[in-house]
mmCIF file of C-alpha atoms and ligand atoms in Angstrom:
data_model
loop_
_atom_site.group_PDB
_atom_site.id
_atom_site.type_symbol
_atom_site.label_atom_id
_atom_site.label_comp_id
_atom_site.label_asym_id
_atom_site.label_seq_id
_atom_site.Cartn_x
_atom_site.Cartn_y
_atom_site.Cartn_z
ATOM 1 C CA MET A 4 95.310 115.672 96.007
ATOM 2 C CA SER A 5 95.476 116.082 99.983
ATOM 3 C CA LYS A 6 96.858 118.592 102.368
ATOM 4 C CA VAL A 7 97.680 121.364 100.002
ATOM 5 C CA HIS A 8 97.368 123.317 103.286
ATOM 6 C CA THR A 9 99.983 121.592 105.353
ATOM 7 C CA VAL A 10 100.147 122.942 108.894
ATOM 8 C CA ALA A 11 102.113 120.100 110.125
ATOM 9 C CA LEU A 12 105.547 121.349 109.772
ATOM 10 C CA ALA A 13 109.160 119.505 109.643
ATOM 11 C CA LEU A 14 110.890 122.383 111.057
ATOM 12 C CA THR A 15 114.274 120.517 111.720
ATOM 13 C CA ALA A 16 116.915 122.145 113.067
ATOM 14 C CA GLY A 17 119.037 121.420 109.756
ATOM 15 C CA LEU A 18 116.345 123.403 107.764
ATOM 16 C CA LEU A 19 116.420 125.981 110.402
ATOM 17 C CA GLY A 20 119.803 126.364 110.376
ATOM 18 C CA ALA A 21 120.712 126.369 106.113
ATOM 19 C CA SER A 22 120.202 129.276 103.967
ATOM 20 C CA PRO A 23 119.832 132.468 105.830
ATOM 21 C CA ALA A 24 117.344 135.122 104.027
ATOM 22 C CA CYS A 25 120.689 136.806 102.826
ATOM 23 C CA SER A 26 122.099 134.464 100.713
ATOM 24 C CA GLN A 27 118.055 134.121 99.227
ATOM 25 C CA GLY A 28 118.087 137.737 97.902
ATOM 26 C CA SER A 29 116.209 140.975 99.503
ATOM 27 C CA PHE A 30 113.099 140.300 100.767
ATOM 28 C CA GLU A 31 111.169 141.912 97.660
ATOM 29 C CA GLN A 32 113.207 139.129 95.377
ATOM 30 C CA GLN A 33 111.855 136.548 97.662
ATOM 31 C CA ARG A 34 107.993 137.881 97.557
ATOM 32 C CA ALA A 35 108.388 138.195 93.603
ATOM 33 C CA ALA A 36 109.121 134.135 93.915
ATOM 34 C CA MET A 37 106.594 133.416 96.217
ATOM 35 C CA VAL A 38 104.049 134.938 93.985
ATOM 36 C CA GLU A 39 105.417 132.623 91.032
ATOM 37 C CA ALA A 40 105.195 129.728 93.332
ATOM 38 C CA ILE A 41 101.494 131.075 94.462
ATOM 39 C CA GLU A 42 100.867 131.243 90.064
ATOM 40 C CA ALA A 43 102.699 127.458 90.214
ATOM 41 C CA ASN A 44 99.872 126.328 92.746
ATOM 42 C CA VAL A 45 96.660 127.835 91.329
ATOM 43 C CA GLY A 46 97.869 126.216 87.855
ATOM 44 C CA ALA A 47 98.466 122.865 89.462
ATOM 45 C CA THR A 48 94.746 123.273 91.281
ATOM 46 C CA ARG A 49 92.533 124.685 88.700
ATOM 47 C CA ALA A 50 90.393 121.415 88.298
ATOM 48 C CA TYR A 51 89.375 121.585 91.822
ATOM 49 C CA THR A 52 89.160 125.741 92.397
ATOM 50 C CA GLY A 53 87.910 126.317 88.607
ATOM 51 C CA ARG A 54 89.928 129.354 88.435
ATOM 52 C CA GLU A 55 92.459 129.404 85.933
ATOM 53 C CA ARG A 56 94.349 132.549 87.342
ATOM 54 C CA LEU A 57 93.770 134.684 90.458
ATOM 55 C CA ALA A 58 92.242 138.096 89.965
ATOM 56 C CA ASP A 59 94.940 140.726 89.218
ATOM 57 C CA ALA A 60 94.261 142.649 92.742
ATOM 58 C CA VAL A 61 94.715 139.719 94.781
ATOM 59 C CA MET A 62 97.816 138.626 93.401
ATOM 60 C CA GLU A 63 99.148 142.333 93.394
ATOM 61 C CA ALA A 64 97.964 142.366 97.212
ATOM 62 C CA MET A 65 100.446 139.293 97.391
ATOM 63 C CA ALA A 66 103.100 140.904 95.729
ATOM 64 C CA ARG A 67 102.818 144.041 98.004
ATOM 65 C CA VAL A 68 102.156 142.851 101.555
ATOM 66 C CA PRO A 69 105.415 142.330 103.836
ATOM 67 C CA ARG A 70 104.954 138.276 105.215
ATOM 68 C CA HIS A 71 108.143 138.849 106.955
ATOM 69 C CA GLU A 72 106.655 141.192 108.861
ATOM 70 C CA PHE A 73 103.954 139.252 110.347
ATOM 71 C CA VAL A 74 106.524 136.212 111.317
ATOM 72 C CA PRO A 75 108.272 135.249 114.576
ATOM 73 C CA ASP A 76 112.547 135.757 113.974
ATOM 74 C CA ALA A 77 113.061 132.321 114.401
ATOM 75 C CA VAL A 78 111.162 131.912 110.893
ATOM 76 C CA LEU A 79 112.406 134.872 109.188
ATOM 77 C CA PRO A 80 114.506 133.138 106.677
ATOM 78 C CA TYR A 81 111.524 131.171 105.512
ATOM 79 C CA ALA A 82 109.075 134.189 105.510
ATOM 80 C CA TYR A 83 108.386 134.257 101.674
ATOM 81 C CA GLU A 84 108.463 129.802 101.129
ATOM 82 C CA ASN A 85 104.938 128.768 100.341
ATOM 83 C CA ARG A 86 104.018 127.260 103.074
ATOM 84 C CA PRO A 87 102.491 127.937 106.438
ATOM 85 C CA LEU A 88 104.902 128.724 109.471
ATOM 86 C CA PRO A 89 104.525 128.714 113.296
ATOM 87 C CA ILE A 90 103.533 132.108 114.939
ATOM 88 C CA GLY A 91 103.702 131.036 118.288
ATOM 89 C CA GLU A 92 100.652 129.719 120.748
ATOM 90 C CA GLY A 93 100.661 126.342 118.672
ATOM 91 C CA GLN A 94 98.792 128.611 115.652
ATOM 92 C CA THR A 95 100.162 128.979 112.311
ATOM 93 C CA ILE A 96 100.408 131.887 109.660
ATOM 94 C CA SER A 97 98.821 130.286 106.717
ATOM 95 C CA GLN A 98 100.089 129.145 103.187
ATOM 96 C CA PRO A 99 100.620 132.104 101.099
ATOM 97 C CA TYR A 100 98.870 130.167 98.027
ATOM 98 C CA ILE A 101 95.938 129.512 100.535
ATOM 99 C CA VAL A 102 95.746 133.163 101.577
ATOM 100 C CA ALA A 103 95.600 134.144 97.865
ATOM 101 C CA LEU A 104 93.167 131.733 97.253
ATOM 102 C CA MET A 105 91.022 132.366 100.405
ATOM 103 C CA THR A 106 90.980 136.143 99.096
ATOM 104 C CA ASP A 107 89.881 135.492 95.428
ATOM 105 C CA LEU A 108 87.227 133.149 96.756
ATOM 106 C CA ALA A 109 86.039 136.322 98.504
ATOM 107 C CA GLU A 110 85.430 137.983 95.496
ATOM 108 C CA VAL A 111 85.783 141.263 97.356
ATOM 109 C CA GLY A 112 86.430 145.285 95.813
ATOM 110 C CA PRO A 113 87.153 148.307 97.241
ATOM 111 C CA GLU A 114 83.862 148.781 98.623
ATOM 112 C CA SER A 115 83.565 145.370 100.802
ATOM 113 C CA ALA A 116 83.179 145.075 104.316
ATOM 114 C CA VAL A 117 84.946 142.054 105.643
ATOM 115 C CA LEU A 118 85.137 139.821 108.690
ATOM 116 C CA GLU A 119 87.833 137.244 109.476
ATOM 117 C CA ILE A 120 87.936 134.726 112.082
ATOM 118 C CA GLY A 121 91.313 133.691 113.204
ATOM 119 C CA THR A 122 93.716 137.070 113.007
ATOM 120 C CA GLY A 123 96.663 134.676 113.939
ATOM 121 C CA SER A 124 99.428 136.572 112.467
ATOM 122 C CA GLY A 125 97.236 139.637 110.782
ATOM 123 C CA TYR A 126 98.875 138.371 107.466
ATOM 124 C CA GLN A 127 95.722 137.359 105.841
ATOM 125 C CA ALA A 128 93.979 140.717 107.377
ATOM 126 C CA ALA A 129 96.677 142.985 105.400
ATOM 127 C CA VAL A 130 95.929 141.171 102.241
ATOM 128 C CA LEU A 131 91.947 141.435 102.529
ATOM 129 C CA ALA A 132 93.187 145.299 103.726
ATOM 130 C CA GLU A 133 94.695 145.358 100.630
ATOM 131 C CA VAL A 134 91.486 144.449 98.594
ATOM 132 C CA ALA A 135 88.867 145.459 100.528
ATOM 133 C CA GLY A 136 87.375 148.462 101.825
ATOM 134 C CA SER A 137 87.373 147.826 105.961
ATOM 135 C CA VAL A 138 88.389 144.820 107.645
ATOM 136 C CA HIS A 139 87.050 143.615 111.010
ATOM 137 C CA THR A 140 89.130 140.598 112.513
ATOM 138 C CA ILE A 141 88.494 138.919 115.771
ATOM 139 C CA GLU A 142 91.430 136.319 117.475
ATOM 140 C CA ILE A 143 90.575 134.136 120.106
ATOM 141 C CA VAL A 144 94.089 133.878 121.185
ATOM 142 C CA GLU A 145 95.239 137.388 123.267
ATOM 143 C CA PRO A 146 98.819 137.376 122.802
ATOM 144 C CA LEU A 147 98.294 137.066 119.375
ATOM 145 C CA GLY A 148 95.399 139.397 118.850
ATOM 146 C CA ARG A 149 97.595 142.210 120.265
ATOM 147 C CA ARG A 150 100.957 141.514 118.482
ATOM 148 C CA ALA A 151 98.797 141.353 115.101
ATOM 149 C CA ALA A 152 97.500 144.572 115.985
ATOM 150 C CA ALA A 153 100.108 146.148 116.741
ATOM 151 C CA THR A 154 101.676 144.820 113.118
ATOM 152 C CA LEU A 155 98.830 146.178 111.077
ATOM 153 C CA GLU A 156 98.892 149.788 113.058
ATOM 154 C CA ARG A 157 102.971 150.222 112.386
ATOM 155 C CA LEU A 158 102.750 148.816 108.626
ATOM 156 C CA GLY A 159 99.932 151.771 108.308
ATOM 157 C CA TYR A 160 97.016 149.001 107.781
ATOM 158 C CA ASP A 161 94.355 151.739 108.979
ATOM 159 C CA ASN A 162 91.422 150.106 107.548
ATOM 160 C CA VAL A 163 91.709 146.901 109.915
ATOM 161 C CA THR A 164 90.124 146.762 112.981
ATOM 162 C CA VAL A 165 90.895 143.538 115.327
ATOM 163 C CA ARG A 166 89.424 142.514 118.432
ATOM 164 C CA VAL A 167 90.505 139.269 120.833
ATOM 165 C CA GLY A 168 87.520 137.194 121.495
ATOM 166 C CA ASP A 169 85.772 134.025 120.476
ATOM 167 C CA GLY A 170 84.653 134.656 116.681
ATOM 168 C CA TYR A 171 81.988 132.437 116.840
ATOM 169 C CA ALA A 172 79.525 134.822 117.329
ATOM 170 C CA GLY A 173 80.825 136.964 115.153
ATOM 171 C CA TRP A 174 80.805 140.913 115.181
ATOM 172 C CA PRO A 175 76.608 141.732 115.086
ATOM 173 C CA GLU A 176 77.573 145.656 115.645
ATOM 174 C CA PHE A 177 79.164 145.993 112.165
ATOM 175 C CA ALA A 178 77.210 143.295 110.132
ATOM 176 C CA PRO A 179 76.123 142.519 107.627
ATOM 177 C CA PHE A 180 79.395 141.870 105.808
ATOM 178 C CA ASP A 181 80.032 141.566 102.436
ATOM 179 C CA ALA A 182 82.665 138.619 102.755
ATOM 180 C CA ILE A 183 83.417 136.512 105.668
ATOM 181 C CA LEU A 184 86.388 134.542 106.182
ATOM 182 C CA VAL A 185 87.233 132.144 109.082
ATOM 183 C CA THR A 186 90.771 130.589 109.014
ATOM 184 C CA ALA A 187 90.504 128.208 111.355
ATOM 185 C CA ALA A 188 88.559 124.645 110.633
ATOM 186 C CA PRO A 189 84.807 124.527 112.351
ATOM 187 C CA GLU A 190 83.199 121.303 111.874
ATOM 188 C CA ARG A 191 80.557 123.363 110.881
ATOM 189 C CA ILE A 192 80.097 126.671 109.748
ATOM 190 C CA PRO A 193 78.572 128.724 112.666
ATOM 191 C CA GLN A 194 75.125 130.098 112.231
ATOM 192 C CA PRO A 195 75.593 133.472 113.649
ATOM 193 C CA LEU A 196 78.433 134.185 110.762
ATOM 194 C CA ILE A 197 75.905 133.342 108.137
ATOM 195 C CA ASP A 198 73.286 135.277 109.480
ATOM 196 C CA GLN A 199 76.099 138.173 109.586
ATOM 197 C CA LEU A 200 76.484 137.362 105.828
ATOM 198 C CA ALA A 201 75.248 140.327 103.334
ATOM 199 C CA VAL A 202 72.620 139.024 100.380
ATOM 200 C CA GLY A 203 75.071 137.949 97.480
ATOM 201 C CA GLY A 204 77.985 137.999 100.116
ATOM 202 C CA ARG A 205 80.267 134.821 100.298
ATOM 203 C CA LEU A 206 81.502 133.214 103.462
ATOM 204 C CA VAL A 207 85.005 131.329 102.686
ATOM 205 C CA ALA A 208 85.557 128.695 105.265
ATOM 206 C CA PRO A 209 87.672 124.931 105.947
ATOM 207 C CA VAL A 210 85.231 123.112 107.268
ATOM 208 C CA GLY A 211 85.607 119.713 109.049
ATOM 209 C CA ALA A 212 86.364 117.620 112.007
ATOM 210 C CA GLN A 213 89.927 118.193 113.549
ATOM 211 C CA ASN A 214 92.858 116.086 112.258
ATOM 212 C CA ARG A 215 91.159 114.983 109.463
ATOM 213 C CA ALA A 216 90.769 115.932 105.776
ATOM 214 C CA GLN A 217 88.649 119.501 105.950
ATOM 215 C CA SER A 218 87.162 121.193 102.831
ATOM 216 C CA LEU A 219 87.507 124.829 101.405
ATOM 217 C CA GLN A 220 83.931 125.119 101.267
ATOM 218 C CA VAL A 221 82.715 128.779 100.017
ATOM 219 C CA LEU A 222 78.926 129.913 101.135
ATOM 220 C CA GLU A 223 76.835 132.285 98.994
ATOM 221 C CA LYS A 224 73.696 133.974 100.614
ATOM 222 C CA THR A 225 71.273 134.324 97.514
ATOM 223 C CA ASP A 226 68.937 137.127 96.905
ATOM 224 C CA ASP A 227 66.133 135.036 98.643
ATOM 225 C CA GLY A 228 68.482 134.510 101.746
ATOM 226 C CA SER A 229 68.783 131.164 101.234
ATOM 227 C CA VAL A 230 72.616 129.626 101.240
ATOM 228 C CA ARG A 231 74.120 127.659 98.651
ATOM 229 C CA VAL A 232 77.903 125.665 99.573
ATOM 230 C CA THR A 233 80.290 124.832 97.153
ATOM 231 C CA ASP A 234 83.148 122.513 98.532
ATOM 232 C CA VAL A 235 86.486 124.024 96.632
ATOM 233 C CA LEU A 236 89.664 122.203 97.781
ATOM 234 C CA PRO A 237 90.832 119.738 100.651
ATOM 235 C CA VAL A 238 92.894 121.590 103.080
ATOM 236 C CA VAL A 239 94.335 121.287 106.605
ATOM 237 C CA PHE A 240 93.740 123.930 109.029
ATOM 238 C CA VAL A 241 94.106 124.379 112.896
ATOM 239 C CA PRO A 242 90.984 123.570 114.489
ATOM 240 C CA PHE A 243 88.385 126.610 115.205
ATOM 241 C CA THR A 244 88.312 126.531 119.156
ATOM 242 C CA ARG A 245 85.506 128.156 121.562
ATOM 243 C CA ALA A 246 85.941 130.017 124.308
ATOM 244 C CA ASN A 247 85.394 128.296 127.758
HETATM 245 N N1 LIG B 4 94.254 134.482 109.268
HETATM 246 C C1 LIG B 4 95.599 134.032 109.946
HETATM 247 C C2 LIG B 4 96.140 132.528 110.314
HETATM 248 C C3 LIG B 4 95.969 132.445 111.570
HETATM 249 S S1 LIG B 4 95.903 130.270 112.080
HETATM 250 C C4 LIG B 4 97.180 134.478 109.286
HETATM 251 O O1 LIG B 4 96.868 135.371 108.848
HETATM 252 O O2 LIG B 4 98.232 134.428 110.484
HETATM 253 C C5 LIG B 4 93.939 130.475 112.862
HETATM 254 C C6 LIG B 4 93.915 131.173 114.170
HETATM 255 O O3 LIG B 4 92.327 131.218 114.586
HETATM 256 C C7 LIG B 4 94.720 131.238 114.960
HETATM 257 O O4 LIG B 4 95.798 132.009 115.662
HETATM 258 C C8 LIG B 4 93.507 130.944 116.135
HETATM 259 O O5 LIG B 4 93.997 131.195 117.615
HETATM 260 C C9 LIG B 4 92.624 131.414 115.715
HETATM 261 N N2 LIG B 4 91.246 131.108 116.232
HETATM 262 C C10 LIG B 4 90.571 129.493 116.271
HETATM 263 N N3 LIG B 4 89.073 129.618 116.945
HETATM 264 C C11 LIG B 4 88.608 130.633 116.529
HETATM 265 C C12 LIG B 4 87.700 131.181 117.189
HETATM 266 N N4 LIG B 4 86.470 130.516 117.817
HETATM 267 N N5 LIG B 4 87.668 132.735 117.251
HETATM 268 C C13 LIG B 4 88.603 133.869 116.841
HETATM 269 N N6 LIG B 4 89.803 132.763 116.338
HETATM 270 C C14 LIG B 4 90.039 131.801 116.453
#
C-alpha cells in the first residue's frame, strides 16, 4: 500500500460541478458516512497499524467535529469525503482517516497537553480538543493560522491556542507535552520537539523527503529518557517548511 494519504487532488471542473451537498443528505448524515469510511480504512490498514479499531473517544470526536466548518466554500460539497482537500495557500486539510489515526496513535486523554505543528484549517486541532485537555497549535502561514483561530473560536473550542510561526522550535513556554502531532512532513523530526515531549509521551509525525513516500512514525519517550521510533504507515503530506 502506498499513498494512503493522497495530497495530490484531481479536483476537475466536472467533479466540482457534480453532486451538490443537498443531494447527499444533511451534513450530519454525510459525517456518519465519513465515519464508516474511516472504519473501513482502519480495517484495511490494520496489518500496518496493528490496530483493529480506533479508540471510541477518537471515533466519537470524528462523528462530532463539523469538518464542513473548516473547508473553503469551493469544496464544501466534498467536506465529508474521506480525502484531503485544498484549503488555500497551497495547503490541505488532511484525510479524515489520517486525522483519526494520528489522534489515536497519540493516545491522549482528558488530562493531556498536546502540541500540534501545522494548524492548517484547524480541523485536526478541533479533533484533538475533543479528546485531550489542551491543545497548542502552530501554523507557519499567517492567513491560515488566523482563519483557523477564528474558526475554532467561533465553534467554541476554548481549549485550543493558535500561534503563527515556525513550529520547528516547538512552544517551550508550555512544554512538556504529553503528545505532539506534526501534520507536515519534515525530513527528520526536529530535536526541539523531542526535547519538549514528556517522559512517556508520544510524538506522531510523517517523516521523509518532499515528493517521496513518507513514513508516519510514532516516537515514544521512555522512562529513561531514550526514544523509540516505530514506522506505522506510508503516507504523503505537504512539506514541513522553515521560516526564512
Ligand atoms: N492539521 C491541518 C493540516 C494542515 S497541512 C488540518 O487539520 O487542516 C500542514 C500545515 O503545516 C500547513 O498548513 C503548513 O502551512 C503547515 N506547516 C508547514 N511547515 C510548518 C512549520 N515549520 N511550522 C508550522 N506549520 C507548518
